[in-house]
XYZ file of C-alpha atoms in Angstrom:
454
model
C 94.989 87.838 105.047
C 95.227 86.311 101.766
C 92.019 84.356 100.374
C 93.096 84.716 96.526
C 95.697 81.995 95.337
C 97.675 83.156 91.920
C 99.404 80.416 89.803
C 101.486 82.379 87.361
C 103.294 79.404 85.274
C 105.770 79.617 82.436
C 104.635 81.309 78.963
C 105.756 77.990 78.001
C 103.306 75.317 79.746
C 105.172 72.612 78.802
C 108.542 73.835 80.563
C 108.091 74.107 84.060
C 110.731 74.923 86.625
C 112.496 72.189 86.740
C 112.426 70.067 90.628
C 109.341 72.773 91.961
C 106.535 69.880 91.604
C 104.063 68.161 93.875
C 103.009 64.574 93.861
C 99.351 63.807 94.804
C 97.699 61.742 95.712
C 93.554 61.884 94.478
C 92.338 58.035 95.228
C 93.477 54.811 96.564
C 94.028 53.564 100.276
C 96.067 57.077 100.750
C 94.214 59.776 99.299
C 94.788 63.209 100.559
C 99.070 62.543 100.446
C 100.588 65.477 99.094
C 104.383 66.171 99.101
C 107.049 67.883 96.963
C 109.170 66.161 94.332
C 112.778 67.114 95.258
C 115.103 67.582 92.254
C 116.127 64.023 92.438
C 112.544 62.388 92.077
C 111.770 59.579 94.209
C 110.583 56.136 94.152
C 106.996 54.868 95.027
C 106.402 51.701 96.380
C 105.574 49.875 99.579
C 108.629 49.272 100.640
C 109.923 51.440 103.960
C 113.079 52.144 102.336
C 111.098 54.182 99.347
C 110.540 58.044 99.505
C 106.824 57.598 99.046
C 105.695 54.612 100.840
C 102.114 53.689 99.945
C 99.949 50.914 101.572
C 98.286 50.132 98.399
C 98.594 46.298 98.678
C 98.504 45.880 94.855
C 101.522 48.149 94.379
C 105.044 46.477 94.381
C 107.987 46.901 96.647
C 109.923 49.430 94.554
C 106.928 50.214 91.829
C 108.397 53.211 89.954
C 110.535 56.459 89.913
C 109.444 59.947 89.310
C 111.364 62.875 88.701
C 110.472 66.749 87.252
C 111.742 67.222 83.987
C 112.257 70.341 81.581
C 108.844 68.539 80.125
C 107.387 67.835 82.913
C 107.907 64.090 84.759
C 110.206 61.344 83.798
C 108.402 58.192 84.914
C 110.101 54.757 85.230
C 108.571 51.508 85.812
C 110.709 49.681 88.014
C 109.901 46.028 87.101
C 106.670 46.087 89.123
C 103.933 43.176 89.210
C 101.211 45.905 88.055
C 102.637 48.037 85.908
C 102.610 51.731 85.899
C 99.730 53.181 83.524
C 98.717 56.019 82.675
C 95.390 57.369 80.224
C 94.913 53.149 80.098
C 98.452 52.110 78.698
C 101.135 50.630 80.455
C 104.619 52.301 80.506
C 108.070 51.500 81.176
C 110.091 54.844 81.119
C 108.239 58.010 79.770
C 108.273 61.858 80.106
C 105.043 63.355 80.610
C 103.593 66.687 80.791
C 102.347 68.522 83.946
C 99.146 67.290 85.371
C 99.468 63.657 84.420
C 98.048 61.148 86.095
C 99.251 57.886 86.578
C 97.912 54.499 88.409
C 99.744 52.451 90.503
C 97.870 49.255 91.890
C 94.620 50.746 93.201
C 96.045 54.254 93.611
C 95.898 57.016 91.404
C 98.736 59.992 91.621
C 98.622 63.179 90.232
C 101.804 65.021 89.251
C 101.597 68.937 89.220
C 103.989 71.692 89.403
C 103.867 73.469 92.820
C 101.514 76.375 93.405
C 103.409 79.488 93.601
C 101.654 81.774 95.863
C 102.228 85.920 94.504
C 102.240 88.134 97.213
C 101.029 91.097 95.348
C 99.513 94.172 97.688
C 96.203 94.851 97.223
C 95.201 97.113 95.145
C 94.134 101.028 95.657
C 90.996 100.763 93.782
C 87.677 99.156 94.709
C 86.317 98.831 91.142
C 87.607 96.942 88.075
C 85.683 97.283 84.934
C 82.150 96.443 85.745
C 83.167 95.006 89.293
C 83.283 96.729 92.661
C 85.196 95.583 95.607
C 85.792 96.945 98.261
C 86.808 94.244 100.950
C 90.688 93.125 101.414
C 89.741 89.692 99.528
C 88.610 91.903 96.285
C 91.527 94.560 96.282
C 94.284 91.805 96.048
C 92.209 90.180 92.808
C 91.922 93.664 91.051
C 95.714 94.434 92.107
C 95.969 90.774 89.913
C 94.129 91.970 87.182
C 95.356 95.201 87.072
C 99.046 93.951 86.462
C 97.565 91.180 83.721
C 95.908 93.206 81.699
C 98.834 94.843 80.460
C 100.617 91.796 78.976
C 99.007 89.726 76.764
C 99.154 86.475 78.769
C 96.706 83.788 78.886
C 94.278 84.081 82.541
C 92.395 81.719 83.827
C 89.497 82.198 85.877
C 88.678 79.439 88.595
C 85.162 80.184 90.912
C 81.516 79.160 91.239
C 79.319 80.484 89.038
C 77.736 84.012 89.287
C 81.316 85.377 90.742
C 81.730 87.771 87.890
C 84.234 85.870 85.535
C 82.859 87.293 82.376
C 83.064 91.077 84.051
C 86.762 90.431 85.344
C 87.121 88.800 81.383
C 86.017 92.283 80.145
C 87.519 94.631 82.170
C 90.903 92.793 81.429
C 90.506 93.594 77.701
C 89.182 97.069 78.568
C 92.695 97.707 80.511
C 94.873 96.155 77.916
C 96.382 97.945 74.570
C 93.781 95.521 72.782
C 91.132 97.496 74.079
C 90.271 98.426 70.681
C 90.053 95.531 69.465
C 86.844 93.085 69.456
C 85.786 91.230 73.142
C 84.386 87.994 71.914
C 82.476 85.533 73.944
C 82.405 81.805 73.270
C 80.150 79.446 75.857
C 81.810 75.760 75.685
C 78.770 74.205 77.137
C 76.734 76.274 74.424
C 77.417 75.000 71.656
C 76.548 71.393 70.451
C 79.322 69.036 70.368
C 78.945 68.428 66.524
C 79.165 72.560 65.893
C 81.776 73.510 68.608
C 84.505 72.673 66.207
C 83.211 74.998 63.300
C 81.583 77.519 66.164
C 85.196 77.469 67.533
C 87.588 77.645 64.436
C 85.623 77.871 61.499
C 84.599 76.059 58.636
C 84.989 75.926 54.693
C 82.367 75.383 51.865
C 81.239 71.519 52.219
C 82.692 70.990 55.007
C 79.965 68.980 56.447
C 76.013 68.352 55.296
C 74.485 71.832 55.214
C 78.078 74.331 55.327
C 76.859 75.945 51.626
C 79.087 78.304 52.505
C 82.729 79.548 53.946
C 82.185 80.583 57.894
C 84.333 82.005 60.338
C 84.512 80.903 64.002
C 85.369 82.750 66.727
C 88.731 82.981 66.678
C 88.765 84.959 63.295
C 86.066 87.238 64.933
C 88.375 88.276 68.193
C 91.264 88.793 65.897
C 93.416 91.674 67.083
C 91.260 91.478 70.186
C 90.365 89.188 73.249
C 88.320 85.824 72.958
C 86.787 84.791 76.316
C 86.145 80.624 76.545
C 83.809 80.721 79.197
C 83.082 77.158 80.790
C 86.596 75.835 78.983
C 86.355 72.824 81.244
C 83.278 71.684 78.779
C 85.568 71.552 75.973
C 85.361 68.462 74.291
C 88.685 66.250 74.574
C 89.102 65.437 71.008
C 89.115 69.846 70.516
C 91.285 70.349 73.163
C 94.381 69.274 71.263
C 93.834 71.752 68.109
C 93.418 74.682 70.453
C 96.387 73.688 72.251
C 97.901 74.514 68.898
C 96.169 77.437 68.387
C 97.116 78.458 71.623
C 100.938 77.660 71.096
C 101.784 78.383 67.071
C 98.576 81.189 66.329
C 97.525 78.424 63.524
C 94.601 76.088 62.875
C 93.054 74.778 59.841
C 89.702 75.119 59.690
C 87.224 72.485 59.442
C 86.986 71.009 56.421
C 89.783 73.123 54.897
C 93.466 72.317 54.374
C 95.914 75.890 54.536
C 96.127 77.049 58.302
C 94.385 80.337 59.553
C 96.761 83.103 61.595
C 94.956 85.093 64.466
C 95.975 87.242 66.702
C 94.206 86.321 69.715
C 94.759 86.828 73.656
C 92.624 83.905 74.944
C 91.432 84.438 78.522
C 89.443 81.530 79.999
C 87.113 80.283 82.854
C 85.591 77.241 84.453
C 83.797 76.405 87.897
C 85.059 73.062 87.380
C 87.465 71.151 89.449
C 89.992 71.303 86.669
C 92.887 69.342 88.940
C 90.238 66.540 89.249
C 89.533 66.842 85.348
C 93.053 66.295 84.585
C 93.854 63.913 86.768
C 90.187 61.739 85.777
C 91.175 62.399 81.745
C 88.745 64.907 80.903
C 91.096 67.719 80.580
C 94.350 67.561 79.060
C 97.337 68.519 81.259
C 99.428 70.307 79.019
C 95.853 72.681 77.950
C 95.672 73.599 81.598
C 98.814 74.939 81.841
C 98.892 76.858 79.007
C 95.773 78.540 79.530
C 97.188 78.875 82.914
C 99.982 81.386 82.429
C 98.132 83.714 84.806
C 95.205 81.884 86.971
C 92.802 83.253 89.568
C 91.147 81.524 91.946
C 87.587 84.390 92.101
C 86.099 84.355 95.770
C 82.415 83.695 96.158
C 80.466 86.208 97.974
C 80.247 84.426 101.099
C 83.713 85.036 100.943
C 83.590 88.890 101.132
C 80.766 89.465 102.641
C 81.636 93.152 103.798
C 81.470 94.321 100.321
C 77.441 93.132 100.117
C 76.006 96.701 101.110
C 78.127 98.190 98.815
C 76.490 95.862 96.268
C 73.078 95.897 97.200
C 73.419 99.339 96.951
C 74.882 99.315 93.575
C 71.660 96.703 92.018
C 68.922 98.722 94.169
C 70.149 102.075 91.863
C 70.687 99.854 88.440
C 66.913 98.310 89.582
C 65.892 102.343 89.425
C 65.212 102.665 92.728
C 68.274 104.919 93.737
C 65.985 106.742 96.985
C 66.264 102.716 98.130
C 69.625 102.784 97.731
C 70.266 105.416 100.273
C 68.348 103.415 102.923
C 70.833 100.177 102.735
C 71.351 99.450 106.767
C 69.561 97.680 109.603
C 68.036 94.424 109.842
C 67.609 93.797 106.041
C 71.204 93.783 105.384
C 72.041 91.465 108.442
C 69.468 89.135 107.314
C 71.259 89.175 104.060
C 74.456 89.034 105.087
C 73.812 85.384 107.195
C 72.362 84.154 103.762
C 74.964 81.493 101.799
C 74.342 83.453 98.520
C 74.960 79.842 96.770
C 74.428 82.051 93.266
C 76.979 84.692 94.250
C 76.600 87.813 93.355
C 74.334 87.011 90.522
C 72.173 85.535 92.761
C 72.002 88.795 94.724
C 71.723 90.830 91.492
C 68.335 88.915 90.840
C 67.210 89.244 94.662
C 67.667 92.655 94.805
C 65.852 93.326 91.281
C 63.091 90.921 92.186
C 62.559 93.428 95.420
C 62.159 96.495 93.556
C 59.693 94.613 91.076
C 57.287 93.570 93.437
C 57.820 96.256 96.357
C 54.591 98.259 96.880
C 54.840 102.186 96.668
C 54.857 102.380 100.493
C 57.860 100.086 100.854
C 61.386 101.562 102.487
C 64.247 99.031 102.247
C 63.161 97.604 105.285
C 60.082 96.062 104.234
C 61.340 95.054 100.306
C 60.336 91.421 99.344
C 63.154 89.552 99.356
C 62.903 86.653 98.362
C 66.160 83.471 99.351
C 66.418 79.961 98.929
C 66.350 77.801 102.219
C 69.256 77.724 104.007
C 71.996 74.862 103.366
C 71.461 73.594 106.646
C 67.593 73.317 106.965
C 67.440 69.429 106.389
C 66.039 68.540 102.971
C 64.272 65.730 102.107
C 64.980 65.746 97.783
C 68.151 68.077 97.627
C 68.553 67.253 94.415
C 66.619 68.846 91.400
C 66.600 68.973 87.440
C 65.821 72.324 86.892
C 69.497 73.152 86.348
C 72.250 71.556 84.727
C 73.881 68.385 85.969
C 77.327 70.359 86.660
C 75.933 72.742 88.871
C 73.873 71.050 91.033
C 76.383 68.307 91.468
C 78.612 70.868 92.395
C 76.321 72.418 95.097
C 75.874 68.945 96.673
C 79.638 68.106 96.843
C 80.284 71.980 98.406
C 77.516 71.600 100.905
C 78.832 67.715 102.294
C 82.571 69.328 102.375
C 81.734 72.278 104.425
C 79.481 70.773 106.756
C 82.139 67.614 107.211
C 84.686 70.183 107.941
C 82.713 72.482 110.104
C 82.111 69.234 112.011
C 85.450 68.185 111.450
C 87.645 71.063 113.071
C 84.477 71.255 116.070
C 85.740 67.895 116.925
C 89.134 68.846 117.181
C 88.738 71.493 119.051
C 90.009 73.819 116.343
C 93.765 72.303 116.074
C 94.070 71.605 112.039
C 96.754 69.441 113.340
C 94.480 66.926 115.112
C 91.808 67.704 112.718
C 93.791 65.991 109.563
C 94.808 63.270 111.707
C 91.237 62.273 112.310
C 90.401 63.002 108.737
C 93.385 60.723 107.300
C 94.328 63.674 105.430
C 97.535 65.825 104.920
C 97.329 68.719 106.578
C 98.648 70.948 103.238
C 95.713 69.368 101.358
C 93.082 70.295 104.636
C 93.970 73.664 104.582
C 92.980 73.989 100.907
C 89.783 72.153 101.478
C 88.995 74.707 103.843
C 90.246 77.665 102.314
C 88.070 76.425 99.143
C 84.892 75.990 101.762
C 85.377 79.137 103.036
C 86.307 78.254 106.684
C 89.692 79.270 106.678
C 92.035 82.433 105.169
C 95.482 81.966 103.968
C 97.213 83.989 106.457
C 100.522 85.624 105.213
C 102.463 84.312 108.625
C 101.342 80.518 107.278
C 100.283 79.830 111.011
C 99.926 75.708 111.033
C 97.501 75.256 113.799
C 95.065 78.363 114.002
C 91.666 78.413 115.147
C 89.344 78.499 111.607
């Protein structure tokens, strides 16, 4: 069984292999269409006689051609009533980088390279760094990191939050020949939008009201080391472009200055953001994506690997100084635990586990510790949502709760045949199966069975 998905692109982002792409389709009257682009590209319209007919009554006949390129796609308008637009301007033949988006009528297309799927056996070890796995699902992300950390690649880190990006982040650096270097770590959402720049790459004397004085960012400070950009997916656009340059020639002027700055940087990056969607809506550039992308790993949430949470609970009871807990892990507690949704991951449990100890009495065994869980996702609510985090997450936990319980509902009603299930869901079945491999209803299995039970 294979839960983890590994993307390793080109060191180049803006090369990819040329005719491996996917077309996609994210909204419009056929969302959910997802199919290859042979080497030869095809032509969208509505026509029958197209390769990707769409019923999009406001696209035209023949509309335009796609095709991959060494760039990415050439795009060609072919005369249509519409036009063919993408970021808001109209085009008539263009080559774009991966990830574009483009709008056709009503419908909007997204063009990607193909996922490329590494079958990589899991690894012998059940810790990384500060991480312990033990389950199947954990083993095949260390045997990942393991192999990445000796390069100096870009990684990105995809998952909820409270997976243990910034651990996997550290250990990386810890297993690489910088380990002797500095581990830097920058928060995008941190830092204010007027100081990210400076924050980021620096400033000189005057560079703005209040900079009396030269100041380095943190680029300069991870130089010979590893800079982690946690939350990347908050990265302003207009920023995005000068650490694409960064990322690409090891050069950026400073703010305010004028000579370019050198560093020696291995940037390793993470986001629980949708980044395809972010792309595809404009809030992400493309051609950033894939060259933070050179390695990416998609980190399971703990409802995802469940079997490791003894192991865990375990681990927090001793760090919580209650090790004589520890050896008591078992019984009733645990299950209880274990049919949890642990929508905080394992930082969630971290904070259950040293809430326990805190307010256990001196009599307490593991049995009768205090733990303390947030109602269950499917105990009906009456306000489910709540501004006592930020907007991000909690939209996030709204849009994973409706998708799992449509699709638990979903695949009930047809009878567990993914087949019939996408039919009644107007959806591909490709792009189904990663809905509910992201929900956590269904594993990758290694045979690619079509039609399994979830």
């Amino acid at each position: 069984m294979t839960v983890l998905v590994t993307r390793v692109t080109n060191a180049v982002a803006s090369r990819p292999s040329v005719g491996i792409a996917q077309l996609r389709v994210l909204d419009g009257p056929d969302r959910g269409l997802e199919l290859e682009l042979p080497h030869a590209g095809v032509v969208i319209g509505t026509e029958k006689t197209c390769d990707v007919v769409l019923t999009d009554t406001f696209v035209s006949r023949r509309h335009c051609s796609v095709a991959p390129h060494a760039q990415g796609f050439a795009i060609t308008d072919l005369g249509s009533r519409n036009g063919t637009v993408i970021d808001g301007v109209a085009v008539g033949k263009v080559v774009a980088p991966p990830g574009v988006a483009l709008r056709v009528g009503k419908t909007l297309i997204q063009l990607m390279p193909a996922d490329e799927v590494l079958d990589i056996p899991p690894s012998q070890n059940d810790q990384f760094g500060g991480l312990y796995g033990g389950s199947q699902t954990m083993r095949r992300v260390f045997a990942v990191l393991e192999r990445a950390s000796k390069s100096n690649a870009p990684v990105l880190f995809l998952g909820e939050s409270g997976t243990g990006k910034e651990l996997m982040a550290r250990g990386i650096h810890d297993a690489s020949p910088r380990r002797d270097g500095p581990f830097v770590v920058f928060d995008c959402g941190a830092s204010t939008e007027t100081l990210i720049e400076s924050d980021l790459f620096g400033h000189t004397k005057g560079a703005f009201t209040g900079a009396a004085s030269d100041r380095q960012g943190a680029f300069a400070a991870a130089h010979g080391g590893t800079l982690f950009l946690d939350e990347i997916g908050d990265l302003p656009v207009n920023l995005q472009p000068k650490l694409l340059r960064l990322l690409e020639a090891g050069e950026v002027v400073p703010l305010g200055g004028r000579k370019s700055e050198r560093y020696d940087v291995r940037v390793v990056a993470a986001t629980h953001r949708d980044v395809f969607g972010e792309v595809a809506r404009g809030g992400f550039r493309g051609d950033l994506y894939y060259r933070l992308a050179v390695v990416e790993v998609h980190v399971p949430p703990l409802r995802q690997r469940i079997d490791d949470l003894p192991k865990l609970i375990a681990m927090f009871l001793e760090r919580a100084g209650a090790p004589h807990l520890a050896k008591q892990v078992g019984g009733p507690a645990v299950e209880k635990l274990q049919r949890y949704h642990w929508p905080g991951n394992v930082r969630e449990l971290r904070n259950v586990i040293t809430r326990a100890v805190a307010l256990a009495g001196p009599d307490d065994d593991f049995q009768s510790l205090p733990f303390v869980l947030r109602p269950t996702v499917a105990a009906p609510e009456v306000a489910t949502v709540r501004a006592d985090r930020p907007f991000h997450e909690a939209k996030d936990d709204v849009v994973a709760k409706f998708e799992r319980e449509y699709l638990t509902d979903l695949v009930a009603r047809a009878n567990g045949n993914l087949s019939q299930a996408a039919r009644i869901a107007g959806l591909e079945r490709k792009f189904l199966y990663k809905l509910l491999e992201r929900a956590g209803l269904r594993q990758r299995d290694d045979s690619d069975k079509r039609d399994e039970d979830v």
